[in-house]
mmCIF file of C-alpha atoms in Angstrom:
data_model
loop_
_atom_site.group_PDB
_atom_site.id
_atom_site.type_symbol
_atom_site.label_atom_id
_atom_site.label_comp_id
_atom_site.label_asym_id
_atom_site.label_seq_id
_atom_site.Cartn_x
_atom_site.Cartn_y
_atom_site.Cartn_z
ATOM 1 C CA MET Q 26 83.054 123.987 110.574
ATOM 2 C CA LYS Q 27 82.993 121.071 108.111
ATOM 3 C CA PRO Q 28 84.984 121.773 104.935
ATOM 4 C CA ARG Q 29 83.095 122.251 101.693
ATOM 5 C CA ILE Q 30 83.946 119.861 98.861
ATOM 6 C CA TYR Q 31 83.533 120.508 95.161
ATOM 7 C CA THR Q 32 84.038 117.989 92.386
ATOM 8 C CA LEU Q 33 85.610 119.028 89.045
ATOM 9 C CA ARG Q 34 85.356 116.647 86.090
ATOM 10 C CA LEU Q 35 88.448 116.959 83.984
ATOM 11 C CA GLY Q 36 88.232 114.341 81.279
ATOM 12 C CA ILE Q 37 87.794 110.923 82.909
ATOM 13 C CA ASN Q 38 89.357 112.250 86.073
ATOM 14 C CA ARG Q 39 87.792 113.632 89.173
ATOM 15 C CA CYS Q 40 89.656 116.496 90.845
ATOM 16 C CA TYR Q 41 88.429 118.059 94.030
ATOM 17 C CA ILE Q 42 88.458 121.448 95.758
ATOM 18 C CA ILE Q 43 88.385 121.248 99.544
ATOM 19 C CA LYS Q 44 87.626 124.595 101.136
ATOM 20 C CA GLY Q 45 88.275 125.128 104.828
ATOM 21 C CA LYS Q 46 90.324 128.045 106.121
ATOM 22 C CA HIS Q 47 91.695 128.168 102.599
ATOM 23 C CA ALA Q 48 91.096 126.057 99.497
ATOM 24 C CA ILE Q 49 93.263 123.163 98.322
ATOM 25 C CA MET Q 50 92.951 121.142 95.152
ATOM 26 C CA VAL Q 51 93.358 117.374 94.852
ATOM 27 C CA ASP Q 52 95.163 116.407 91.590
ATOM 28 C CA GLY Q 53 95.715 118.465 88.448
ATOM 29 C CA GLY Q 54 93.829 116.451 85.821
ATOM 30 C CA PRO Q 55 95.040 115.389 82.370
ATOM 31 C CA PRO Q 56 96.961 117.612 79.968
ATOM 32 C CA ASN Q 57 95.109 120.506 78.265
ATOM 33 C CA SER Q 58 92.483 120.779 81.007
ATOM 34 C CA ILE Q 59 93.099 124.393 82.116
ATOM 35 C CA ASN Q 60 90.130 125.968 80.311
ATOM 36 C CA ASN Q 61 87.754 123.274 81.629
ATOM 37 C CA PHE Q 62 89.206 123.782 85.097
ATOM 38 C CA LEU Q 63 88.675 127.548 85.039
ATOM 39 C CA LYS Q 64 85.115 127.145 83.716
ATOM 40 C CA GLN Q 65 84.126 124.655 86.465
ATOM 41 C CA LEU Q 66 85.943 126.588 89.166
ATOM 42 C CA ALA Q 67 83.949 129.715 88.260
ATOM 43 C CA ALA Q 68 80.762 127.745 88.740
ATOM 44 C CA THR Q 69 81.757 127.059 92.360
ATOM 45 C CA GLY Q 70 82.183 130.749 93.176
ATOM 46 C CA ILE Q 71 85.815 130.137 94.235
ATOM 47 C CA GLU Q 72 88.417 132.514 92.825
ATOM 48 C CA PRO Q 73 91.599 130.922 91.438
ATOM 49 C CA LYS Q 74 93.758 132.812 93.941
ATOM 50 C CA GLU Q 75 91.831 131.165 96.830
ATOM 51 C CA ILE Q 76 93.458 127.842 96.009
ATOM 52 C CA ARG Q 77 96.674 127.775 98.066
ATOM 53 C CA MET Q 78 97.862 124.181 97.516
ATOM 54 C CA ILE Q 79 97.548 121.451 94.845
ATOM 55 C CA VAL Q 80 98.130 117.972 96.208
ATOM 56 C CA LEU Q 81 99.029 115.399 93.551
ATOM 57 C CA THR Q 82 97.903 111.962 94.681
ATOM 58 C CA HIS Q 83 100.523 110.381 92.423
ATOM 59 C CA GLY Q 84 102.641 111.006 89.322
ATOM 60 C CA ASP Q 85 100.497 109.465 86.547
ATOM 61 C CA PHE Q 86 100.111 111.729 83.501
ATOM 62 C CA ASP Q 87 96.303 112.090 83.894
ATOM 63 C CA HIS Q 88 96.690 113.406 87.423
ATOM 64 C CA THR Q 89 99.629 115.791 86.836
ATOM 65 C CA GLY Q 90 99.102 116.833 83.204
ATOM 66 C CA SER Q 91 97.546 120.269 83.885
ATOM 67 C CA ALA Q 92 99.225 120.952 87.254
ATOM 68 C CA LYS Q 93 101.654 123.508 85.803
ATOM 69 C CA ALA Q 94 98.907 125.475 84.072
ATOM 70 C CA ILE Q 95 96.705 125.391 87.179
ATOM 71 C CA LYS Q 96 99.639 126.479 89.373
ATOM 72 C CA GLU Q 97 100.248 129.407 87.034
ATOM 73 C CA ALA Q 98 96.557 130.363 87.134
ATOM 74 C CA THR Q 99 96.221 130.109 90.936
ATOM 75 C CA GLY Q 100 99.666 130.709 92.401
ATOM 76 C CA ALA Q 101 99.157 127.569 94.531
ATOM 77 C CA LYS Q 102 101.992 125.456 95.899
ATOM 78 C CA VAL Q 103 102.239 121.964 94.358
ATOM 79 C CA ALA Q 104 102.911 118.985 96.614
ATOM 80 C CA ILE Q 105 103.943 115.426 95.499
ATOM 81 C CA HIS Q 106 105.588 112.470 97.202
ATOM 82 C CA GLU Q 107 109.343 112.171 96.788
ATOM 83 C CA ASN Q 108 108.961 108.709 95.058
ATOM 84 C CA ASP Q 109 106.926 110.248 92.242
ATOM 85 C CA CYS Q 110 108.709 113.588 92.144
ATOM 86 C CA LYS Q 111 110.878 112.785 89.125
ATOM 87 C CA LEU Q 112 107.784 111.983 87.047
ATOM 88 C CA LEU Q 113 106.610 115.537 87.583
ATOM 89 C CA GLU Q 114 109.968 117.265 87.278
ATOM 90 C CA GLU Q 115 110.829 115.431 84.055
ATOM 91 C CA GLY Q 116 107.330 115.326 82.572
ATOM 92 C CA ARG Q 117 107.547 111.583 82.281
ATOM 93 C CA PHE Q 118 104.625 109.439 81.118
ATOM 94 C CA ASN Q 119 103.606 106.946 83.764
ATOM 95 C CA TRP Q 120 100.881 104.306 83.809
ATOM 96 C CA PRO Q 121 101.031 101.358 86.262
ATOM 97 C CA PRO Q 122 100.490 97.815 84.949
ATOM 98 C CA GLY Q 123 97.051 96.226 84.750
ATOM 99 C CA VAL Q 124 96.146 93.902 87.656
ATOM 100 C CA THR Q 125 92.820 92.666 86.147
ATOM 101 C CA LEU Q 126 92.107 91.253 82.729
ATOM 102 C CA TRP Q 127 90.353 94.479 81.776
ATOM 103 C CA GLY Q 128 93.218 96.545 83.137
ATOM 104 C CA VAL Q 129 95.777 94.606 81.089
ATOM 105 C CA SER Q 130 93.794 94.636 77.808
ATOM 106 C CA SER Q 131 92.637 98.265 77.985
ATOM 107 C CA ARG Q 132 96.120 99.471 78.812
ATOM 108 C CA PHE Q 133 97.544 97.534 75.860
ATOM 109 C CA VAL Q 134 95.064 99.108 73.423
ATOM 110 C CA VAL Q 135 95.130 102.718 74.671
ATOM 111 C CA LYS Q 136 98.760 103.278 75.803
ATOM 112 C CA PRO Q 137 100.276 103.860 72.307
ATOM 113 C CA PHE Q 138 97.916 106.780 71.784
ATOM 114 C CA VAL Q 139 98.019 108.509 75.178
ATOM 115 C CA LYS Q 140 101.747 108.239 75.279
ATOM 116 C CA LEU Q 141 101.932 110.816 72.519
ATOM 117 C CA ILE Q 142 100.437 113.504 74.854
ATOM 118 C CA LYS Q 143 102.926 116.149 75.938
ATOM 119 C CA ILE Q 144 103.304 116.570 79.666
ATOM 120 C CA HIS Q 145 104.815 119.818 80.922
ATOM 121 C CA THR Q 146 107.615 119.638 83.448
ATOM 122 C CA LEU Q 147 107.086 121.213 86.873
ATOM 123 C CA LYS Q 148 109.239 121.581 89.942
ATOM 124 C CA PRO Q 149 107.083 120.960 93.034
ATOM 125 C CA ASP Q 150 107.092 123.351 95.971
ATOM 126 C CA ILE Q 151 106.491 120.660 98.646
ATOM 127 C CA ILE Q 152 108.084 117.216 98.517
ATOM 128 C CA LEU Q 153 106.227 114.742 100.769
ATOM 129 C CA ASN Q 154 107.772 111.728 102.466
ATOM 130 C CA ASP Q 155 106.480 108.700 104.371
ATOM 131 C CA GLU Q 156 105.438 110.785 107.383
ATOM 132 C CA ASP Q 157 101.939 112.303 107.698
ATOM 133 C CA TYR Q 158 101.895 115.902 106.421
ATOM 134 C CA PRO Q 159 99.428 118.065 108.370
ATOM 135 C CA ILE Q 160 97.395 120.574 106.345
ATOM 136 C CA ASP Q 161 95.836 122.438 109.341
ATOM 137 C CA GLU Q 162 96.855 125.718 107.706
ATOM 138 C CA TYR Q 163 94.219 125.046 105.095
ATOM 139 C CA ILE Q 164 91.921 122.315 106.433
ATOM 140 C CA PRO Q 165 91.925 121.941 110.245
ATOM 141 C CA GLY Q 166 92.637 118.330 111.203
ATOM 142 C CA GLY Q 167 93.454 117.240 107.666
ATOM 143 C CA LYS Q 168 96.552 115.166 106.818
ATOM 144 C CA ILE Q 169 98.288 113.921 103.717
ATOM 145 C CA ILE Q 170 99.134 110.247 104.209
ATOM 146 C CA HIS Q 171 101.505 108.079 102.200
ATOM 147 C CA THR Q 172 99.409 105.249 100.706
ATOM 148 C CA PRO Q 173 101.675 103.476 98.167
ATOM 149 C CA GLY Q 174 100.575 100.626 95.920
ATOM 150 C CA HIS Q 175 99.191 102.195 92.785
ATOM 151 C CA THR Q 176 102.563 103.936 92.520
ATOM 152 C CA SER Q 177 105.268 103.997 95.172
ATOM 153 C CA GLY Q 178 104.593 107.683 95.743
ATOM 154 C CA SER Q 179 100.801 107.565 95.987
ATOM 155 C CA VAL Q 180 99.245 109.661 98.804
ATOM 156 C CA SER Q 181 95.751 110.256 100.167
ATOM 157 C CA ILE Q 182 94.218 113.186 101.974
ATOM 158 C CA LEU Q 183 92.197 112.250 105.081
ATOM 159 C CA LEU Q 184 90.030 114.786 106.891
ATOM 160 C CA GLN Q 185 89.099 114.493 110.537
ATOM 161 C CA THR Q 186 85.450 114.236 109.423
ATOM 162 C CA GLY Q 187 86.150 111.005 107.579
ATOM 163 C CA GLU Q 188 86.407 112.152 103.969
ATOM 164 C CA ALA Q 189 89.307 110.435 102.146
ATOM 165 C CA PHE Q 190 90.633 111.565 98.756
ATOM 166 C CA VAL Q 191 92.417 108.487 97.522
ATOM 167 C CA GLY Q 192 93.505 109.045 93.946
ATOM 168 C CA CYS Q 193 93.780 105.614 92.288
ATOM 169 C CA MET Q 194 93.524 103.504 95.418
ATOM 170 C CA ALA Q 195 90.021 102.837 94.153
ATOM 171 C CA HIS Q 196 88.151 103.041 90.823
ATOM 172 C CA ASN Q 197 84.434 103.562 90.405
ATOM 173 C CA GLY Q 198 82.521 103.602 87.158
ATOM 174 C CA PHE Q 199 83.193 103.609 83.414
ATOM 175 C CA PRO Q 200 85.697 102.941 81.881
ATOM 176 C CA PHE Q 201 87.340 101.280 84.911
ATOM 177 C CA ARG Q 202 84.782 99.379 86.996
ATOM 178 C CA SER Q 203 81.034 98.942 87.150
ATOM 179 C CA SER Q 204 80.993 99.604 90.944
ATOM 180 C CA PRO Q 205 83.420 100.838 93.600
ATOM 181 C CA GLY Q 206 86.417 98.573 94.158
ATOM 182 C CA LEU Q 207 90.164 98.152 94.041
ATOM 183 C CA PRO Q 208 91.971 99.769 91.060
ATOM 184 C CA ILE Q 209 92.489 97.908 87.812
ATOM 185 C CA PHE Q 210 96.033 99.296 87.565
ATOM 186 C CA ALA Q 211 98.668 99.093 90.296
ATOM 187 C CA GLU Q 212 102.334 98.492 90.960
ATOM 188 C CA ASP Q 213 101.548 96.507 94.120
ATOM 189 C CA ILE Q 214 97.862 95.578 94.690
ATOM 190 C CA GLU Q 215 98.615 93.851 98.027
ATOM 191 C CA GLN Q 216 100.184 97.075 99.345
ATOM 192 C CA ILE Q 217 96.981 98.892 98.328
ATOM 193 C CA LYS Q 218 94.918 96.443 100.435
ATOM 194 C CA ASP Q 219 97.168 97.091 103.400
ATOM 195 C CA ASN Q 220 96.749 100.808 103.019
ATOM 196 C CA TRP Q 221 92.975 100.483 102.804
ATOM 197 C CA ASN Q 222 93.101 98.757 106.183
ATOM 198 C CA ASN Q 223 95.151 101.665 107.491
ATOM 199 C CA LEU Q 224 92.653 104.209 106.204
ATOM 200 C CA LEU Q 225 89.744 102.250 107.726
ATOM 201 C CA LYS Q 226 91.481 102.176 111.107
ATOM 202 C CA ARG Q 227 92.069 105.910 110.829
ATOM 203 C CA GLY Q 228 88.403 106.690 110.297
ATOM 204 C CA ALA Q 229 87.873 106.948 106.543
ATOM 205 C CA LYS Q 230 84.139 106.950 105.787
ATOM 206 C CA MET Q 231 83.415 108.811 102.545
ATOM 207 C CA ILE Q 232 85.732 108.015 99.616
ATOM 208 C CA TYR Q 233 86.523 110.403 96.805
ATOM 209 C CA PRO Q 234 88.350 108.521 94.012
ATOM 210 C CA GLY Q 235 90.406 109.980 91.181
ATOM 211 C CA HIS Q 236 88.096 108.222 88.667
ATOM 212 C CA GLY Q 237 84.365 107.892 89.266
ATOM 213 C CA ASN Q 238 81.907 109.288 91.724
ATOM 214 C CA PRO Q 239 82.379 109.414 95.540
ATOM 215 C CA PHE Q 240 81.003 106.530 97.596
ATOM 216 C CA THR Q 241 80.692 105.422 101.196
ATOM 217 C CA ILE Q 242 83.295 103.016 102.482
ATOM 218 C CA ASP Q 243 80.747 100.230 102.947
ATOM 219 C CA LYS Q 244 80.421 100.068 99.153
ATOM 220 C CA MET Q 245 83.931 98.722 98.838
ATOM 221 C CA PHE Q 246 84.633 95.026 98.873
ATOM 222 C CA LEU Q 247 85.807 95.122 102.464
ATOM 223 C CA LYS Q 248 86.132 91.401 102.981
ATOM 224 C CA LYS Q 249 88.375 91.215 99.923
ATOM 225 C CA ILE Q 250 90.504 94.157 101.129
ATOM 226 C CA ARG Q 251 90.965 92.709 104.640
ATOM 227 C CA THR Q 252 92.234 89.334 103.438
#
């Protein structure tokens, strides 16, 4: 049976609930999102205790900020890649550099304000590495794949039906991009392009970004990615 996918809008972030045998959540949203999370979750009909795992696609503050509160509300295990683990454990603010003119300028303007946000520390239950991490226990055929570039610890979730939850491997929509494309912030944009090629080869079809609405893979700038 194809997993059911629910989108939660937490601030400018998109978090996702994937429900198969059990439910897992993709990303934890920005700080102070717990009430918004619980309200939107109730609208899906999913009980908090049904969420068994929270996969953090990377350690940026807007993806991990409410992970502790959501873990406390659900009892779910939290997974993050070893390269971004310290960001979560130490509650460190992280925001990769801009790789476009808009990325550089917007980061310069906004960073002094968002850096004042308090991020709660959290010790993860599952520390991922560079090997694929099967999630068959929750979503049959699903895997967590190491896809660095935005941060060195960025990961994506790829389902056997072609849905890919990619965090900040792509941006889509205000205030990032006007259409689907490569992220405007990254530690290594060339590495992101390489990982897009990897996801394409592995059957990614429908893309669920951490910012903006889902889109089909043909909407990406594929020629640009493949060069």
